[in-house]
XYZ file of C-alpha atoms in Angstrom:
685
model
C 16.707 -5.591 -29.749
C 14.280 -3.572 -27.618
C 15.543 -0.440 -25.917
C 14.628 -2.186 -22.664
C 17.236 -4.907 -23.243
C 20.107 -2.449 -23.679
C 21.981 -0.602 -20.913
C 20.194 2.646 -20.046
C 22.641 5.408 -20.990
C 20.632 7.895 -18.963
C 21.409 10.234 -16.073
C 21.743 8.032 -12.956
C 20.677 5.014 -15.064
C 17.006 6.034 -14.802
C 14.245 4.478 -16.908
C 14.059 6.106 -20.379
C 10.259 6.441 -20.282
C 9.891 8.722 -23.314
C 11.768 6.273 -25.546
C 9.795 3.185 -24.508
C 6.872 2.164 -26.698
C 4.201 -0.289 -25.601
C 5.200 -2.694 -28.367
C 8.718 -2.863 -26.857
C 7.562 -4.699 -23.750
C 6.586 -8.184 -24.939
C 9.762 -8.842 -26.990
C 11.854 -7.278 -24.189
C 10.315 -9.631 -21.626
C 10.934 -12.649 -23.866
C 14.576 -11.675 -24.459
C 15.176 -10.968 -20.752
C 13.601 -14.277 -19.740
C 15.937 -16.116 -22.115
C 18.945 -14.230 -20.695
C 17.851 -15.083 -17.167
C 17.402 -18.744 -18.139
C 20.959 -18.775 -19.500
C 22.230 -17.322 -16.201
C 20.410 -20.079 -14.287
C 21.843 -22.719 -16.649
C 25.351 -21.398 -15.942
C 24.788 -21.960 -12.216
C 23.424 -25.475 -12.775
C 26.182 -26.686 -15.136
C 28.996 -25.259 -13.011
C 31.253 -28.260 -12.313
C 32.685 -26.673 -9.165
C 31.339 -27.812 -5.808
C 28.324 -25.641 -4.765
C 29.350 -22.685 -2.607
C 27.556 -19.620 -1.301
C 29.203 -17.458 -3.982
C 28.776 -19.676 -7.045
C 25.225 -20.732 -6.211
C 23.351 -18.479 -3.762
C 24.954 -15.153 -4.724
C 24.899 -16.064 -8.409
C 21.191 -16.864 -8.138
C 20.532 -13.607 -6.280
C 22.121 -11.473 -8.981
C 20.583 -13.405 -11.897
C 17.671 -11.967 -13.876
C 18.628 -8.373 -13.124
C 17.502 -7.161 -16.559
C 14.200 -9.014 -16.249
C 13.560 -7.519 -12.799
C 14.210 -4.013 -14.133
C 11.831 -4.432 -17.081
C 9.182 -5.931 -14.778
C 9.379 -3.025 -12.347
C 8.962 -0.485 -15.149
C 6.113 -2.334 -16.829
C 4.017 -3.270 -13.796
C 4.439 0.154 -12.209
C 3.111 1.697 -15.420
C 0.239 -0.798 -15.363
C -0.768 0.718 -12.004
C 0.028 4.399 -12.572
C -0.336 5.008 -16.318
C -2.151 2.078 -17.907
C -4.295 1.670 -21.003
C -6.014 -1.165 -22.875
C -2.817 -2.057 -24.714
C -0.721 -2.305 -21.538
C -3.431 -4.374 -19.835
C -3.498 -6.766 -22.797
C 0.302 -7.106 -22.627
C 0.046 -7.758 -18.879
C -2.300 -10.669 -19.575
C 0.258 -12.118 -22.000
C 3.311 -11.436 -19.860
C 2.057 -12.593 -16.454
C 1.790 -16.288 -17.401
C 5.273 -16.129 -18.968
C 6.731 -14.717 -15.736
C 4.805 -17.185 -13.599
C 6.054 -20.059 -15.766
C 9.645 -18.789 -15.609
C 9.437 -18.395 -11.828
C 8.204 -21.965 -11.559
C 10.936 -23.157 -13.930
C 13.440 -21.846 -11.383
C 11.806 -23.061 -8.174
C 10.960 -26.460 -9.669
C 14.412 -26.948 -11.238
C 15.687 -30.078 -9.479
C 19.345 -29.643 -10.394
C 19.341 -26.036 -9.212
C 17.597 -27.019 -5.982
C 20.210 -29.727 -5.360
C 22.945 -27.079 -5.446
C 20.967 -24.722 -3.171
C 20.194 -27.590 -0.760
C 23.848 -28.640 -0.760
C 24.892 -25.155 0.391
C 22.012 -25.024 2.883
C 22.843 -28.414 4.412
C 26.523 -27.547 4.790
C 26.112 -23.889 5.807
C 28.180 -24.367 8.956
C 31.210 -24.915 6.713
C 30.886 -21.439 5.208
C 31.805 -18.354 7.208
C 28.598 -16.450 6.536
C 27.629 -13.119 8.061
C 24.070 -12.404 9.263
C 22.870 -11.061 5.912
C 24.342 -14.025 4.022
C 22.688 -16.486 6.414
C 19.360 -14.718 5.895
C 19.770 -14.820 2.114
C 20.620 -18.528 2.168
C 17.602 -19.279 4.337
C 15.371 -17.200 2.068
C 16.632 -18.856 -1.134
C 16.170 -22.350 0.311
C 12.630 -21.513 1.431
C 11.848 -20.018 -1.976
C 12.320 -23.514 -3.347
C 10.814 -25.567 -0.542
C 7.769 -23.279 -0.191
C 7.223 -23.392 -3.948
C 7.178 -27.113 -4.496
C 10.811 -28.159 -4.962
C 10.219 -31.206 -2.756
C 7.048 -32.236 -4.625
C 6.827 -35.185 -7.036
C 6.664 -34.274 -10.735
C 2.869 -34.571 -11.143
C 2.290 -32.240 -8.165
C 4.810 -29.765 -9.586
C 2.753 -29.581 -12.776
C -0.385 -28.889 -10.721
C 1.461 -26.088 -8.953
C 2.542 -24.560 -12.274
C -1.037 -24.566 -13.524
C -2.326 -22.955 -10.304
C 0.291 -20.187 -10.361
C -0.355 -19.417 -14.007
C -4.104 -19.123 -13.456
C -3.668 -17.043 -10.289
C -1.427 -14.510 -12.035
C -4.075 -13.984 -14.743
C -7.003 -13.831 -12.316
C -5.366 -11.173 -10.134
C -4.785 -9.008 -13.195
C -8.370 -9.526 -14.366
C -9.668 -8.565 -10.891
C -7.725 -5.274 -11.051
C -8.801 -4.518 -14.608
C -12.468 -5.013 -13.714
C -12.102 -2.783 -10.665
C -10.405 0.018 -12.603
C -13.013 -0.206 -15.380
C -15.853 -0.084 -12.825
C -14.276 2.938 -11.125
C -13.815 4.778 -14.422
C -17.233 3.841 -15.801
C -19.364 5.552 -13.164
C -20.093 9.267 -13.385
C -22.722 11.216 -11.478
C -23.609 14.121 -13.766
C -25.305 16.966 -11.871
C -26.905 19.925 -13.623
C -28.573 21.660 -10.650
C -26.289 23.605 -8.327
C -28.645 22.808 -5.443
C -27.498 19.168 -5.744
C -24.082 20.341 -4.533
C -25.457 22.090 -1.455
C -22.979 21.801 1.435
C -19.998 21.170 -0.814
C -16.885 23.318 -0.326
C -16.172 25.768 -3.138
C -12.927 24.017 -4.068
C -14.686 20.663 -4.479
C -17.467 22.263 -6.539
C -14.909 23.955 -8.768
C -13.072 20.655 -9.263
C -16.367 18.934 -10.191
C -17.143 21.705 -12.682
C -13.646 21.516 -14.158
C -14.004 17.746 -14.549
C -17.317 18.190 -16.386
C -15.754 20.796 -18.679
C -12.842 18.475 -19.463
C -15.381 15.948 -20.745
C -17.393 18.504 -22.700
C -20.357 18.513 -20.310
C -22.337 21.236 -18.591
C -22.763 21.297 -14.820
C -20.699 19.130 -12.493
C -19.260 15.613 -12.526
C -18.688 13.453 -9.461
C -16.760 10.189 -9.879
C -15.528 7.281 -7.762
C -11.952 8.639 -7.694
C -11.157 9.531 -4.085
C -10.610 13.305 -4.564
C -14.115 13.458 -6.072
C -15.848 10.773 -3.999
C -14.632 11.699 -0.500
C -15.655 15.409 -0.494
C -19.126 14.556 -1.816
C -19.685 11.843 0.814
C -18.366 14.180 3.513
C -20.153 17.423 2.682
C -23.065 16.985 0.236
C -26.394 17.665 1.957
C -28.412 15.646 -0.562
C -28.793 12.298 1.171
C -30.286 10.523 -1.865
C -27.263 11.464 -3.976
C -24.879 10.364 -1.222
C -26.714 7.032 -1.187
C -26.428 6.711 -4.964
C -22.681 7.461 -4.911
C -22.046 5.207 -1.928
C -23.840 2.276 -3.545
C -21.946 2.790 -6.803
C -18.652 2.706 -4.895
C -19.652 -0.227 -2.719
C -20.955 -2.372 -5.573
C -17.913 -2.303 -7.834
C -17.375 -5.767 -9.273
C -20.777 -6.898 -7.944
C -23.199 -6.392 -10.836
C -23.395 -9.876 -12.388
C -22.091 -8.451 -15.674
C -18.895 -8.750 -17.675
C -16.989 -6.731 -15.038
C -18.215 -8.879 -12.135
C -15.534 -10.138 -9.716
C -17.534 -12.675 -7.668
C -16.403 -15.788 -9.529
C -12.856 -14.417 -9.634
C -12.853 -13.959 -5.843
C -14.116 -17.512 -5.275
C -11.627 -18.938 -7.755
C -8.638 -17.035 -6.314
C -9.550 -18.154 -2.780
C -9.931 -21.776 -3.944
C -6.668 -21.804 -5.908
C -4.762 -20.339 -2.952
C -6.223 -23.023 -0.680
C -5.391 -25.784 -3.177
C -1.854 -24.447 -3.534
C -1.300 -24.429 0.229
C -2.669 -27.968 0.559
C -0.425 -29.133 -2.265
C 2.579 -27.774 -0.334
C 1.499 -29.421 2.912
C -0.051 -26.420 4.653
C -3.509 -26.397 6.212
C -4.583 -23.138 4.542
C -3.195 -20.243 2.495
C -2.927 -18.242 5.737
C -0.776 -20.940 7.350
C 1.493 -20.823 4.292
C 1.764 -17.019 4.246
C 2.172 -16.462 7.987
C 5.063 -18.866 8.319
C 7.111 -15.958 6.919
C 5.598 -13.195 9.061
C 6.181 -11.810 12.543
C 2.715 -13.088 13.525
C 3.648 -16.673 12.520
C 0.187 -18.354 12.620
C -3.493 -17.629 11.770
C -4.359 -18.412 15.375
C -2.043 -15.653 16.567
C -3.487 -13.196 14.017
C -7.088 -13.958 14.955
C -6.201 -13.704 18.634
C -4.512 -10.324 17.999
C -7.498 -8.994 16.015
C -10.063 -10.245 18.524
C -8.133 -8.842 21.489
C -8.158 -5.396 19.873
C -11.817 -5.903 18.908
C -12.697 -6.547 22.545
C -10.971 -3.293 23.561
C -12.390 -1.196 20.706
C -15.969 -2.470 20.427
C -17.481 -0.789 23.514
C -15.983 2.552 22.440
C -17.130 2.019 18.839
C -20.708 1.233 19.902
C -20.794 4.290 22.123
C -19.430 6.480 19.302
C -21.964 5.044 16.852
C -24.927 5.671 19.185
C -23.724 9.232 19.800
C -23.381 9.816 16.050
C -26.828 8.342 15.293
C -28.488 10.438 18.002
C -26.656 13.526 16.752
C -27.882 12.862 13.187
C -31.469 12.359 14.360
C -31.375 15.543 16.427
C -29.953 17.468 13.487
C -31.967 16.034 10.595
C -34.606 13.767 12.074
C -37.433 15.271 10.067
C -37.923 15.405 6.303
C -36.484 18.345 4.375
C -36.134 19.258 0.742
C -32.780 17.420 0.609
C -33.494 14.501 2.943
C -36.228 12.090 3.903
C -35.175 12.427 7.518
C -32.971 10.126 9.573
C -34.654 7.252 11.328
C -31.572 5.009 11.090
C -27.966 5.904 10.335
C -26.750 4.346 7.069
C -23.267 3.918 5.592
C -23.736 6.916 3.304
C -24.379 9.064 6.388
C -21.150 8.155 8.171
C -18.654 10.671 6.750
C -21.280 13.432 6.492
C -22.470 13.389 10.105
C -19.032 12.498 11.485
C -17.686 15.678 9.897
C -20.564 17.736 11.332
C -20.125 16.240 14.792
C -16.368 16.827 14.647
C -16.995 20.466 13.733
C -19.370 20.792 16.684
C -17.077 19.090 19.205
C -13.794 20.594 18.090
C -14.900 23.573 16.008
C -12.720 22.071 13.295
C -13.298 20.997 9.729
C -11.111 20.170 6.768
C -12.065 23.337 4.940
C -10.530 25.379 7.778
C -7.335 23.361 7.545
C -6.888 22.928 3.788
C -5.574 26.476 3.101
C -2.613 25.605 5.357
C -1.840 22.414 3.441
C -0.869 23.432 -0.059
C 0.575 20.314 -1.675
C 3.966 21.857 -2.484
C 4.319 23.030 1.132
C 3.425 19.587 2.510
C 5.996 17.977 0.205
C 8.619 20.439 1.487
C 7.493 19.641 5.039
C 8.104 15.929 4.478
C 11.511 16.756 2.983
C 12.401 18.975 5.974
C 11.450 16.227 8.431
C 13.680 13.800 6.479
C 16.537 16.312 6.596
C 16.209 16.961 10.337
C 15.969 13.250 11.158
C 18.242 11.623 8.601
C 20.305 14.392 7.010
C 18.715 14.048 3.553
C 18.291 16.830 1.000
C 15.901 16.752 -1.959
C 16.824 18.662 -5.112
C 14.551 19.094 -8.146
C 16.029 17.377 -11.162
C 14.750 18.002 -14.691
C 17.305 15.938 -16.604
C 15.575 12.594 -16.092
C 12.668 11.101 -17.979
C 9.206 10.708 -16.508
C 6.182 8.671 -17.596
C 3.660 11.534 -17.231
C 3.970 15.321 -17.105
C 2.389 15.390 -13.605
C 5.289 13.419 -12.113
C 7.803 15.373 -10.000
C 11.427 14.190 -9.939
C 14.124 14.713 -7.302
C 17.727 13.828 -6.586
C 18.221 12.822 -2.943
C 21.648 13.482 -1.419
C 23.181 13.174 2.042
C 25.199 15.679 4.082
C 28.363 14.770 2.121
C 26.580 15.300 -1.249
C 26.552 11.558 -1.990
C 23.649 10.315 -4.097
C 21.170 8.494 -1.872
C 18.300 7.944 -4.308
C 16.282 9.179 -7.261
C 12.741 10.004 -6.146
C 9.572 10.202 -8.272
C 6.310 11.661 -6.898
C 2.985 11.309 -8.771
C 0.085 12.995 -6.982
C -3.019 13.475 -9.173
C -5.736 11.104 -10.423
C -6.230 10.311 -14.109
C -8.008 7.677 -16.171
C -5.005 5.342 -16.463
C -4.192 5.314 -12.763
C -5.692 3.127 -10.081
C -7.192 4.639 -6.934
C -5.399 4.846 -3.626
C -1.792 5.558 -2.683
C 1.322 3.415 -2.798
C 5.113 3.405 -2.821
C 7.132 1.430 -5.321
C 10.601 1.159 -6.835
C 12.010 1.362 -10.371
C 15.483 0.179 -9.413
C 16.580 -1.592 -6.217
C 19.515 -0.784 -3.962
C 22.314 -3.355 -3.819
C 26.076 -3.644 -3.499
C 27.556 -5.424 -6.499
C 31.142 -5.603 -7.730
C 32.111 -3.227 -4.943
C 29.633 -0.547 -6.038
C 26.653 0.567 -3.966
C 23.853 0.881 -6.545
C 21.392 3.479 -5.289
C 17.621 2.964 -5.585
C 14.992 4.745 -7.691
C 11.906 5.137 -5.510
C 8.409 6.398 -6.330
C 5.270 7.357 -4.425
C 1.881 7.539 -6.133
C -1.207 9.250 -4.645
C -4.565 10.622 -5.797
C -4.982 14.185 -4.508
C -7.157 17.018 -5.815
C -5.582 18.731 -8.821
C -5.062 22.493 -8.806
C -8.013 24.419 -10.275
C -8.075 27.735 -12.117
C -8.386 29.615 -8.833
C -6.748 27.347 -6.238
C -3.593 25.261 -5.890
C -3.855 21.649 -4.767
C -4.963 21.925 -1.128
C -4.902 18.772 0.969
C -7.246 17.564 3.664
C -5.457 16.631 6.880
C -6.127 12.981 6.052
C -4.310 13.492 2.734
C -1.399 15.109 4.597
C -1.019 11.940 6.691
C -1.356 9.829 3.527
C 1.526 11.719 1.905
C 3.685 11.296 5.026
C 2.716 7.599 5.162
C 3.867 6.886 1.603
C 6.936 9.065 2.141
C 7.794 6.862 5.144
C 7.751 3.835 2.840
C 9.898 5.820 0.399
C 12.503 6.549 3.115
C 12.640 2.818 3.839
C 13.514 2.301 0.166
C 15.862 5.292 -0.165
C 17.949 4.599 2.930
C 18.409 0.914 2.147
C 22.005 -0.170 2.581
C 22.252 -3.919 2.096
C 24.320 -6.119 -0.166
C 21.524 -8.127 -1.744
C 18.543 -6.631 -3.622
C 16.015 -9.197 -2.393
C 16.774 -8.158 1.210
C 16.898 -4.427 0.488
C 14.511 -1.611 1.450
C 10.902 -2.698 1.846
C 11.738 -6.384 1.224
C 10.877 -7.233 4.810
C 8.241 -9.325 6.573
C 4.865 -7.958 5.509
C 3.751 -7.142 9.057
C 6.923 -5.070 9.544
C 6.748 -3.127 6.270
C 4.189 -0.602 7.563
C 6.309 0.506 10.545
C 8.374 3.149 8.662
C 5.262 4.503 6.914
C 2.968 4.607 9.921
C 5.501 6.055 12.329
C 6.071 9.045 10.020
C 2.368 9.962 10.233
C 2.936 10.852 13.904
C 5.001 13.910 12.951
C 1.904 15.422 11.268
C 0.292 15.933 14.694
C 3.273 17.680 16.262
C 3.439 21.453 16.653
C 7.181 21.493 15.951
C 6.551 19.808 12.594
C 3.503 21.791 11.506
C 5.341 25.075 12.124
C 7.824 23.974 9.439
C 5.361 23.828 6.551
C 1.720 24.514 7.455
C 1.419 28.073 6.137
C -1.657 29.669 4.567
C -1.327 29.536 0.777
C -2.596 33.125 0.373
C -1.321 35.001 3.435
C 1.761 32.957 4.382
C 0.475 32.861 7.985
C 1.749 29.868 9.991
C -1.062 27.594 11.130
C -2.442 28.991 14.425
C -1.549 26.907 17.448
C -5.243 26.846 18.372
C -5.830 24.801 15.195
C -2.872 22.546 16.009
C -4.394 21.872 19.431
C -7.705 21.035 17.762
C -5.963 18.642 15.350
C -4.383 16.853 18.315
C -7.611 16.863 20.331
C -9.563 15.462 17.382
C -6.946 12.819 16.521
C -8.750 10.175 18.587
C -12.195 11.199 17.304
C -14.132 8.035 16.382
C -10.999 5.976 16.990
C -13.189 3.104 18.222
C -15.181 3.053 14.976
C -12.054 3.442 12.825
C -10.353 0.589 14.694
C -13.430 -1.595 14.247
C -13.424 -0.842 10.516
C -9.765 -1.850 10.119
C -10.316 -4.979 12.205
C -13.311 -5.906 10.037
C -11.089 -5.854 6.934
C -8.483 -7.994 8.697
C -11.113 -10.498 9.819
C -12.625 -10.617 6.302
C -9.165 -11.332 4.875
C -8.626 -14.168 7.365
C -12.105 -15.570 6.648
C -11.140 -15.980 2.979
C -7.739 -17.492 3.653
C -7.632 -19.221 7.050
C -10.786 -21.356 7.047
C -12.048 -24.571 5.509
C -11.924 -25.136 1.759
C -13.532 -22.199 -0.083
C -15.469 -24.714 -2.206
C -18.049 -24.681 0.604
C -18.634 -20.946 -0.066
C -21.477 -20.547 -2.529
C -22.112 -16.804 -2.134
C -19.420 -14.134 -1.817
C -21.937 -11.773 -0.214
C -23.219 -14.282 2.380
C -19.683 -15.258 3.336
C -18.727 -11.633 3.758
C -21.815 -10.820 5.856
C -20.913 -13.633 8.254
C -17.285 -12.468 8.455
C -18.430 -8.929 9.311
C -20.825 -10.205 12.007
C -18.802 -9.158 15.053
C -17.801 -5.766 13.677
C -21.012 -4.490 12.056
C -22.435 -1.183 13.233
C -24.340 0.017 10.163
C -27.219 -1.863 8.509
C -26.099 -4.092 5.642
C -26.528 -2.749 2.095
C -27.689 -5.728 -0.051
C -26.431 -4.114 -3.287
C -22.877 -3.746 -1.940
C -19.990 -6.175 -1.559
C -16.551 -5.354 -0.156
C -14.730 -8.475 -1.379
C -15.310 -7.828 -5.078
C -13.369 -4.551 -4.755
C -10.897 -5.614 -2.020
C -7.817 -5.072 -4.207
C -5.405 -5.288 -1.266
C -6.045 -9.008 -0.856
C -7.243 -10.130 -4.294
C -4.933 -8.067 -6.508
C -2.149 -6.762 -4.256
C 0.060 -8.655 -1.849
C -1.987 -8.414 1.340
C -3.748 -11.801 1.314
C -3.585 -13.122 4.909
C -1.773 -9.883 5.679
C -4.321 -7.104 6.087
C -3.981 -7.431 9.883
C -0.461 -6.050 9.427
C -1.740 -2.444 9.364
C -2.912 -2.838 12.970
C 0.122 -4.950 13.884
C 2.397 -2.193 12.597
C 0.365 0.409 14.522
C 1.412 -1.358 17.720
C 5.027 -1.095 16.534
C 4.757 2.529 15.403
C 2.972 3.752 18.559
C 5.587 2.073 20.735
C 8.459 3.401 18.572
C 7.107 6.952 18.495
C 6.817 6.980 22.294
C 10.606 6.561 22.266
C 10.954 9.634 20.011
C 8.553 11.586 22.250
C 10.547 10.678 25.352
C 13.811 11.958 23.816
C 12.456 14.656 21.442
C 10.782 14.113 18.065
C 13.880 15.301 16.176
C 16.369 13.681 18.550
C 19.383 12.702 16.440
C 20.399 9.732 18.583
C 16.984 8.075 18.307
C 16.740 8.945 14.591
C 20.203 7.473 13.946
C 19.187 4.260 15.712
C 15.959 4.076 13.691
C 17.937 4.566 10.483
C 20.652 2.089 11.499
C 18.423 -0.748 12.714
C 15.163 -0.302 10.799
C 15.413 1.828 7.641
C 18.793 0.701 6.332
C 18.657 -2.984 7.245
C 15.774 -4.141 5.046
C 15.114 -7.838 5.577
C 18.646 -8.815 6.581
C 17.557 -9.984 10.048
C 14.424 -11.068 11.858
C 12.370 -7.866 12.294
C 11.799 -8.396 16.013
C 15.582 -8.624 16.479
C 16.004 -5.350 14.567
C 13.183 -3.680 16.481
C 14.689 -4.639 19.840
C 18.082 -3.294 18.726
C 16.370 0.032 18.036
C 14.000 0.147 21.004
C 15.745 -1.993 23.579
C 12.552 -3.989 24.194
C 9.658 -5.716 22.444
C 6.747 -3.427 21.475
C 3.925 -3.000 23.970
C 0.294 -2.715 22.692
C -0.508 -0.287 25.516
C 1.211 2.499 23.569
C -1.322 2.101 20.736
C -4.284 1.921 23.109
C -3.043 5.036 24.915
C -2.657 6.954 21.654
C -6.093 5.844 20.462
C -7.741 6.886 23.723
C -8.995 3.315 24.240
C -7.079 2.695 27.444
C -9.179 3.854 30.358
């Protein structure tokens, strides 16, 4: 029997990473699936009349071993993957998809669930139990339980193919990201680059046995080059490499995969009686319908577009005034292009606010920022984070902590993984290795992880973060708090298991503390001198916080509209070209000239690999929530215990036990108002 199928006799029941071998996974999955099937069979053959306990609760707690193995495996596939793990993922995903369908299409099991659902008034259920019952019933009905047998088989085939295609999309994207390297041998090609970024590029080249400097498509390498490198031709080359991932008509191309995923999602929705995939998805969201989402996005677009156009014209004129004529490094600017955006935005920001990331980075040493996030969590929610070296980790870079409350009770185990490497996908995310739940009278505490891609320490400098990376860390830490402070009975309603357009509220609200003087004084100290960040810089951070907010809003809205164009329209079979479809979708939000070689959709992992299909709008939706919620903190004091306790009680601890708008109103006393977001963004005149 695989180590994964045995109880983990580890400190706090953590995953025994160092003992797990890749070859353990496939047999472990097969064994766990069989165990879970047996648990389902026990529910079905139970001769007692169906009750909430013997059917709904029993179903909720079934497959616990399988869920644990899945969380370990798929988290590793994102944070520490290799060819072998990816091959296993391709084998395992169809097995899991098939097993999931075996449950939701099990007629005898559905009869028991439906029996409890139809007679729910007879059971004395609390709010969380009612929510669980509703969720379990919908799991069946929304996954084909009411379909005739031939349609159920179609659904199985669709789900199996989708699970494989999403994996293949992600594998192609990771391979494309890892494949590209811009090898520079002339120091003049790095003109304008900060010393720390140059040193990191040199260190990367050395690690691969090369002279000179290496620039890659990993964010800590890509972003500084696009922001600071004077050589416009090289910025163009890098930008096009990034923007064309999955769009080369080769064996890593994602165009057919995108079209096929969109078509299968549409077919699946139609099979279940929904107009489109978006109609299916949004039935279980705060936004409810595609019409409401498109109305929301277009309303914000109307408010943001005039500001965005004005900002763009100002930026283009600034670039022309600065570099309108040819130089050794540039052919001159006659029209602003996408590869000019970060570069000239940074220069304009420096001019307007006398502020640039290189000024700020010395005050944002990674370890200090982590401690800052911990201090904020302690002041708001009474949490303490203690280093723990007695638990296993999957890579030496990972930091591990024990989280305790004021009474020294264990709240959570916390993993933090901050640096890029070949086996790790780009971006930042929060995840869980073990869920919180209350079972057999015991409150099982969660194991939560955040994963980011920040610049590694070099020989001469520690890891110093840009201000944008500081907010990213706080964002993911906000998600982590949502997981850590979970306090529900059932795992499927715990932590971040909430409506998708509510899940970003805890993460986005925490970003607000990064702009507050009272917070920055806690951790923003110069890594060499220990000097606290000067208040003049804090004022500049706040003043610059709405810089190019119109353009940033337009960019986010464009992604939301692209997502809806793939999932809320007519049958995707009418779409012959991914690029043409995308160009049309971007029509109302375009500021920069189109780049024919580039395609966003073929690298849009959020919607084609992750869980954001028909849900990308939720970032903006949650911004409305977080701006409105943070106004409440500002009114009472950003570390006000009463407000923090209410946020913990009604938002962070409740997971998905109630409708999120009900929970939000319990916290805030009212529905959120979009004016708070527009005020914060400087878009409300």
